[in-house]
mmCIF file with all atom_site columns, C-alpha atoms in Angstrom:
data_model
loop_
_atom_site.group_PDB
_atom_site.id
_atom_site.type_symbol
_atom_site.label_atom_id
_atom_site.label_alt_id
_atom_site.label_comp_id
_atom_site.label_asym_id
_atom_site.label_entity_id
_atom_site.label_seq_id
_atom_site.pdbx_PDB_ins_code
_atom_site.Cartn_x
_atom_site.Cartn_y
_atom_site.Cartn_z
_atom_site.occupancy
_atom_site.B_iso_or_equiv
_atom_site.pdbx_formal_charge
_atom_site.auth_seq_id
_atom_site.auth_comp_id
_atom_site.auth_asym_id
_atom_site.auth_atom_id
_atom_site.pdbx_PDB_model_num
ATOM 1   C CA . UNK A 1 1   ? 16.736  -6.207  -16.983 1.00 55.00 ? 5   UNK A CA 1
ATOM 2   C CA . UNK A 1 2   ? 12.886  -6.566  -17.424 1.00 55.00 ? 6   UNK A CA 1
ATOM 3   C CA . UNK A 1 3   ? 12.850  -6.900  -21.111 1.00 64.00 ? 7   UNK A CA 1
ATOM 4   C CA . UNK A 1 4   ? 16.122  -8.907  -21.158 1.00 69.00 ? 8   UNK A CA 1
ATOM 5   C CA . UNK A 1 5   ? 13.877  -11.231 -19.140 1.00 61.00 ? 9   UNK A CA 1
ATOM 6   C CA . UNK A 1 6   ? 11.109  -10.838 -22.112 1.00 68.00 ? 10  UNK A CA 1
ATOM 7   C CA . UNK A 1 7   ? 8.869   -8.304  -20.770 1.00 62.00 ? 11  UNK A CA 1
ATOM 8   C CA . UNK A 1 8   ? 7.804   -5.361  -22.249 1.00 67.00 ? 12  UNK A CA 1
ATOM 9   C CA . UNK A 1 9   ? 4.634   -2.771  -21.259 1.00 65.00 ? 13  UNK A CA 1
ATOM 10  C CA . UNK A 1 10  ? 2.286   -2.676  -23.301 1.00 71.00 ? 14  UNK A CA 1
ATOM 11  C CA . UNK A 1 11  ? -0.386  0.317   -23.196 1.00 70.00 ? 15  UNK A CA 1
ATOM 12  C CA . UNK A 1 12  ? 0.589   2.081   -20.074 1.00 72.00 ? 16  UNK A CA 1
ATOM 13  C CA . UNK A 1 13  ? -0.347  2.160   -16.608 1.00 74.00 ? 17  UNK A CA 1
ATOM 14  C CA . UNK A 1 14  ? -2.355  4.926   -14.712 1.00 75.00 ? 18  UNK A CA 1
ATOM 15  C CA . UNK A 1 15  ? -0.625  7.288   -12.074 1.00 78.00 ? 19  UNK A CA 1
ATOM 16  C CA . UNK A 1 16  ? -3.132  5.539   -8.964  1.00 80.00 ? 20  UNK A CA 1
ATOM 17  C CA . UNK A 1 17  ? -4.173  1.793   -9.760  1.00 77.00 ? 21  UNK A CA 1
ATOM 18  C CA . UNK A 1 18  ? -4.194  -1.810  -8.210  1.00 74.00 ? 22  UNK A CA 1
ATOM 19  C CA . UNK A 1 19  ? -0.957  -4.003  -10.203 1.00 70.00 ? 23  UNK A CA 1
ATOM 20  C CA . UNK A 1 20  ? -2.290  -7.473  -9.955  1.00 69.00 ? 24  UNK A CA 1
ATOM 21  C CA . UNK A 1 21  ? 0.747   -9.866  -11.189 1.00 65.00 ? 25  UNK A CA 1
ATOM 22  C CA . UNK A 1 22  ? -0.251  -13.110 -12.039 1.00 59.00 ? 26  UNK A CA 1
ATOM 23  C CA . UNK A 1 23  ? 0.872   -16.019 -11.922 1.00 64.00 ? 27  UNK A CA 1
ATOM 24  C CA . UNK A 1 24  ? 3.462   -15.471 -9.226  1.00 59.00 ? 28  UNK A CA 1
ATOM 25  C CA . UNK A 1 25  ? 6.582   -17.803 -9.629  1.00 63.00 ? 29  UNK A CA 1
ATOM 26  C CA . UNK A 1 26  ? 9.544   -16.533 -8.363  1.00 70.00 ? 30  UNK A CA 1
ATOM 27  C CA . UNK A 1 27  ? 10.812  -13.853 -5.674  1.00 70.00 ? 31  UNK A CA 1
ATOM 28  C CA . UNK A 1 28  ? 12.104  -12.021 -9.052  1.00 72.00 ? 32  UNK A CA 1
ATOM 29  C CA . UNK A 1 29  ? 9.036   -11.401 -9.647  1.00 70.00 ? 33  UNK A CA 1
ATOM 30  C CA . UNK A 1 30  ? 8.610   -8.486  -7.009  1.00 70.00 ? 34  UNK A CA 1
ATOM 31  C CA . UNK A 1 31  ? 12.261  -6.737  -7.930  1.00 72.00 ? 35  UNK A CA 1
ATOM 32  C CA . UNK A 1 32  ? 10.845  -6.955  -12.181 1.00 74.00 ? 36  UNK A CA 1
ATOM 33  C CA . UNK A 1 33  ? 7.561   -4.855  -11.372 1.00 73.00 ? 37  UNK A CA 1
ATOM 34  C CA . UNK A 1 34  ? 9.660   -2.954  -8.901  1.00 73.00 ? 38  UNK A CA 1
ATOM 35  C CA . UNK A 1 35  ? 12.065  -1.877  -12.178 1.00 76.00 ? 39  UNK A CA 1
ATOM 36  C CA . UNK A 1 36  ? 9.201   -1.682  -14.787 1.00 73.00 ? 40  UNK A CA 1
ATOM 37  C CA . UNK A 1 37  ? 7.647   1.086   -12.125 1.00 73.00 ? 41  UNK A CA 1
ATOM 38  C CA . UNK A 1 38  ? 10.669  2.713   -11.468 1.00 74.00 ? 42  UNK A CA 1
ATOM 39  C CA . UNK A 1 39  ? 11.755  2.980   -15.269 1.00 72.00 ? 43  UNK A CA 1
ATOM 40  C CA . UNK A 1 40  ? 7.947   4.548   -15.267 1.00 73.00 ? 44  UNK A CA 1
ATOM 41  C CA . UNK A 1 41  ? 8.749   6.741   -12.586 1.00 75.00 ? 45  UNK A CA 1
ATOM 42  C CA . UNK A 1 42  ? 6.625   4.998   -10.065 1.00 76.00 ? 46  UNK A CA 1
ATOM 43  C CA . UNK A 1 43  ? 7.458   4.615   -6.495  1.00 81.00 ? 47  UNK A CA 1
ATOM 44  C CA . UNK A 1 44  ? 4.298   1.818   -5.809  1.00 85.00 ? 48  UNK A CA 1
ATOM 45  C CA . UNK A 1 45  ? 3.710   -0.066  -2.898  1.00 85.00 ? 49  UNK A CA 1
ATOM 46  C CA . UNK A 1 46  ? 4.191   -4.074  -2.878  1.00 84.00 ? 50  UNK A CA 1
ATOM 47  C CA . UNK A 1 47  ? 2.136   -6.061  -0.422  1.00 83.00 ? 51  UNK A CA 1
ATOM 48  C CA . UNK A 1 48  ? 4.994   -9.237  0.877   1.00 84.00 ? 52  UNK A CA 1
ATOM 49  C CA . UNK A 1 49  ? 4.063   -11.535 3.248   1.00 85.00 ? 53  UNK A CA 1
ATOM 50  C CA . UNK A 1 50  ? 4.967   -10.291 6.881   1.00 91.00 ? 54  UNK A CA 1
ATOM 51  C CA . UNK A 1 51  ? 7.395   -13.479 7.826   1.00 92.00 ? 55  UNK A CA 1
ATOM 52  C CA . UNK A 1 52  ? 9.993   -11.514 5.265   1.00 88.00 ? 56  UNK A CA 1
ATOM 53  C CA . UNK A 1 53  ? 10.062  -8.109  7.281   1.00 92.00 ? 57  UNK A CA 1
ATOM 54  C CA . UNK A 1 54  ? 12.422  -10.012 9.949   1.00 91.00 ? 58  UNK A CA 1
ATOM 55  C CA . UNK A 1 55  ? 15.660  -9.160  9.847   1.00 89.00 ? 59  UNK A CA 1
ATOM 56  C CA . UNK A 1 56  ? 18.010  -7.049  7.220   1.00 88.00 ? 60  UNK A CA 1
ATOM 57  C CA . UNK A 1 57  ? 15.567  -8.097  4.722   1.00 90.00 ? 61  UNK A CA 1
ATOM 58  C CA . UNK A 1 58  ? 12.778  -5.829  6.631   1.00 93.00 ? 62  UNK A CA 1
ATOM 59  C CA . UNK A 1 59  ? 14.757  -2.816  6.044   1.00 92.00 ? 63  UNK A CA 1
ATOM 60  C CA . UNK A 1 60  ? 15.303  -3.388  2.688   1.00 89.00 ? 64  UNK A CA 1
ATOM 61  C CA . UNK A 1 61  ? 11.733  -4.265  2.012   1.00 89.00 ? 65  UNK A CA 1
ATOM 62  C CA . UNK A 1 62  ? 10.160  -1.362  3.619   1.00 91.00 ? 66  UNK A CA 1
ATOM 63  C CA . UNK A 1 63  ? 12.828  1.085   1.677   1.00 88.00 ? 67  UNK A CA 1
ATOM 64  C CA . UNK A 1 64  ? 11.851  -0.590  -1.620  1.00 86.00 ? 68  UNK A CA 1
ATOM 65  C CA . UNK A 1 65  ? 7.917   0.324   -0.899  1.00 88.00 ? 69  UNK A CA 1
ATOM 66  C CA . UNK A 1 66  ? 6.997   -3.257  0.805   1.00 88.00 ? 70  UNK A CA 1
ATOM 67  C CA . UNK A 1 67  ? 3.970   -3.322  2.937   1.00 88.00 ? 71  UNK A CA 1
ATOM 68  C CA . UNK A 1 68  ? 4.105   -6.037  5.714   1.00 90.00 ? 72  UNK A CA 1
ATOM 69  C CA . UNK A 1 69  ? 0.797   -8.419  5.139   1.00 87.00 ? 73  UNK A CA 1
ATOM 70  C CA . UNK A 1 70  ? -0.170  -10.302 8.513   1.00 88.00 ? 74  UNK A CA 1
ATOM 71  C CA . UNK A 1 71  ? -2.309  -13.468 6.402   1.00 81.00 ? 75  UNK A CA 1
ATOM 72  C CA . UNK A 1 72  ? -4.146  -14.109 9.230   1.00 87.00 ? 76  UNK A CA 1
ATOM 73  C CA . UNK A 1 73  ? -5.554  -10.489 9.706   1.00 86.00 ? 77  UNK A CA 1
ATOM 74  C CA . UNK A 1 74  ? -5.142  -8.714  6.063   1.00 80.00 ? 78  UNK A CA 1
ATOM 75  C CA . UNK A 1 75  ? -7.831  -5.957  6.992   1.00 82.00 ? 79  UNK A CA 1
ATOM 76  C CA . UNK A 1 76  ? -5.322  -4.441  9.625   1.00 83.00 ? 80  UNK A CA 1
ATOM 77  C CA . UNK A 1 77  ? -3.217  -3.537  6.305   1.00 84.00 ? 81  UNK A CA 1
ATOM 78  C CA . UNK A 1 78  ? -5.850  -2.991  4.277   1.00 82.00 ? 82  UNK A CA 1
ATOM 79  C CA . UNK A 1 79  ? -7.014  -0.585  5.879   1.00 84.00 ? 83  UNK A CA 1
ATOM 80  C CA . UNK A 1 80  ? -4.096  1.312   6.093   1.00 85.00 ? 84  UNK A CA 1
ATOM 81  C CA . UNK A 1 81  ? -3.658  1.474   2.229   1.00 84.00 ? 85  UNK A CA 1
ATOM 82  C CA . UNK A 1 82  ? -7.429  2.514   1.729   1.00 84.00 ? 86  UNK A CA 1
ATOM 83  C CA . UNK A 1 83  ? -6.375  5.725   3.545   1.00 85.00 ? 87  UNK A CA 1
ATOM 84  C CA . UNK A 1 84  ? -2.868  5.805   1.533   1.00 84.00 ? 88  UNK A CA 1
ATOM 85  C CA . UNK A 1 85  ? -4.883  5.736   -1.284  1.00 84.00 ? 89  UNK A CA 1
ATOM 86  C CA . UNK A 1 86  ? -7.573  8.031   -0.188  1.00 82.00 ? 90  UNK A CA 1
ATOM 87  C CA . UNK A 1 87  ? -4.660  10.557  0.079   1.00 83.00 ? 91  UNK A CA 1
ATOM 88  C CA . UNK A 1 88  ? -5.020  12.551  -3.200  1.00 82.00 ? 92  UNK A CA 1
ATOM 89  C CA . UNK A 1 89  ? -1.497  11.710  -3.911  1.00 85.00 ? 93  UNK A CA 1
ATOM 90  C CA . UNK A 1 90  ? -0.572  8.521   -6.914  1.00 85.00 ? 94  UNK A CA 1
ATOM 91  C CA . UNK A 1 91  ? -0.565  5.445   -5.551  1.00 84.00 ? 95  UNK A CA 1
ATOM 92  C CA . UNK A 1 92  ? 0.047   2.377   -7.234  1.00 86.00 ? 96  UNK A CA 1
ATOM 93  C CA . UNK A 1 93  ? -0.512  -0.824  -5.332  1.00 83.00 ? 97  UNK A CA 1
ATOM 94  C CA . UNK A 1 94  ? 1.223   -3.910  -6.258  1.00 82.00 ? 98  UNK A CA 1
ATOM 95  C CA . UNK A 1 95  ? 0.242   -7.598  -5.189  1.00 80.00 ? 99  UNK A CA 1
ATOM 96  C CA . UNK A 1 96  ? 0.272   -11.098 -6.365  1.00 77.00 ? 100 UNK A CA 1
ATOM 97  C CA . UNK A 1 97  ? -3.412  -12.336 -7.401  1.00 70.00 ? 101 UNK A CA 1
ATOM 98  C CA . UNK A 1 98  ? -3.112  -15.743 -5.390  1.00 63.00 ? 102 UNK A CA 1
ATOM 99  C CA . UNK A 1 99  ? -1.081  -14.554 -2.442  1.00 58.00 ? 103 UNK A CA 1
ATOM 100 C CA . UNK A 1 100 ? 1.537   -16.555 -2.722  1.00 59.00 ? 104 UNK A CA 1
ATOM 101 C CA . UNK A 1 101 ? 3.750   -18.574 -5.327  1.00 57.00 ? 105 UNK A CA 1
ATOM 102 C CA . UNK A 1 102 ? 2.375   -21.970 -5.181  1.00 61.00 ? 106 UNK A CA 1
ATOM 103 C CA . UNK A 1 103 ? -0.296  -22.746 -7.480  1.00 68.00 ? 107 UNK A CA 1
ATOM 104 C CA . UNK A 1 104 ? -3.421  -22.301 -6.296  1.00 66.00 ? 108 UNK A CA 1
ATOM 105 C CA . UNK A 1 105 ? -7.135  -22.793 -8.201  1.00 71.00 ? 109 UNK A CA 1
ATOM 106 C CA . UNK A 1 106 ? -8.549  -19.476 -7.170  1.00 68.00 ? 110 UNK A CA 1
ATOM 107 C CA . UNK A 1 107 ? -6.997  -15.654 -6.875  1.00 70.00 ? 111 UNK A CA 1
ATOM 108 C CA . UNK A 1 108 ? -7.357  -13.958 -3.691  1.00 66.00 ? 112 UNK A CA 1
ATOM 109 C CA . UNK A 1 109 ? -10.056 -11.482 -3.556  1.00 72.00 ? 113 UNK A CA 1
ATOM 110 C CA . UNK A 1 110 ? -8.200  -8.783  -1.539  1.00 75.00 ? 114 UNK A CA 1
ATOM 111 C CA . UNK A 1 111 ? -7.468  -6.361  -4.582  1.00 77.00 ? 115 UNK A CA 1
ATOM 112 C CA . UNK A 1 112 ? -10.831 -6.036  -5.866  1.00 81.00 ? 116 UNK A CA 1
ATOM 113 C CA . UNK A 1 113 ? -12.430 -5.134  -2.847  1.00 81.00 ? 117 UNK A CA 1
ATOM 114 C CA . UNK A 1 114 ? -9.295  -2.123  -2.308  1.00 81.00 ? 118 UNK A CA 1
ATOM 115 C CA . UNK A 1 115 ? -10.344 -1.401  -6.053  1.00 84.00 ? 119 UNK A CA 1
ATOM 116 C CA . UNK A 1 116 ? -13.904 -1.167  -4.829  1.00 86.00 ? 120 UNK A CA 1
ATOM 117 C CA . UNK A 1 117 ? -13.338 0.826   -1.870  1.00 84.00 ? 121 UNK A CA 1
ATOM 118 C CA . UNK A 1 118 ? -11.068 3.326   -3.502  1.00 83.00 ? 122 UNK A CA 1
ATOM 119 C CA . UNK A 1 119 ? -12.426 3.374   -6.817  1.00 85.00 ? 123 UNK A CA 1
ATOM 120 C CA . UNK A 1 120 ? -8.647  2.381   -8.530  1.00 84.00 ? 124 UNK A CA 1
ATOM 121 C CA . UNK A 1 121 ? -8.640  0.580   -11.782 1.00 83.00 ? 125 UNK A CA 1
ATOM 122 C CA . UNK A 1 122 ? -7.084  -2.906  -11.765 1.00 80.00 ? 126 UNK A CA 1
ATOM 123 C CA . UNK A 1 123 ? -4.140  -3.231  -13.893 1.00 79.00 ? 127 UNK A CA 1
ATOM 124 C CA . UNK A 1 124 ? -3.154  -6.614  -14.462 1.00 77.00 ? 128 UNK A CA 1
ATOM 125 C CA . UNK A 1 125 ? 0.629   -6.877  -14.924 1.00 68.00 ? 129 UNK A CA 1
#
């Protein structure tokens, strides 16, 4: 499905890293990284914002590798997924630079401080 939708990896991604996708457009774009990682092998985690965890939808989320992110109080889950990563074990870490699909001027800041705290290379995807 991903590269019938025109994407395509190019160099390749390391077992533990931060995925930044940018921009973020469409709620598509969570189940396309999802496939690229699987097809990889990958079982990453995908920060989504916590309002989607209610219902059904939560279930499904959390099996897929979703991490609920309260917006108000992000360290609470960062913190979390320093110690996740801190594990020894791969981890990849997907999340959408701006936090959100509307267009905004600046990224958020969040995954380069979990890249500086863990020592994970950034991938941008």
């Amino acid at each position: 499905m991903a590269r019938r939708k025109g994407f395509r990896m190019v160099g390749s991604v390391p077992d533990s890293g931060i995925l930044v996708g940018a921009p973020h457009t469409s709620n598509w774009d969570f189940v396309t990284m999802l496939l690229v990682m699987w097809h990889d092998g990958a079982h990453p985690r995908v920060l989504v914002k916590r309002e989607l965890f209610k219902g059904p939808l939560g279930w499904l989320l959390r099996a897929l590798g979703g991490v609920p992110l309260d917006r108000k109080n992000p360290a609470a889950v960062v913190n979390g997924l320093l110690e996740e990563a801190g594990s020894g074990e791969p981890f990849r870490l997907i999340l959408a630079a701006e936090g959100t699909r509307s267009k905004g001027e600046y990224w958020k800041s969040g995954f380069y401080r979990i890249a500086q705290q863990t020592g994970l290379p950034i991938v941008l995807a």
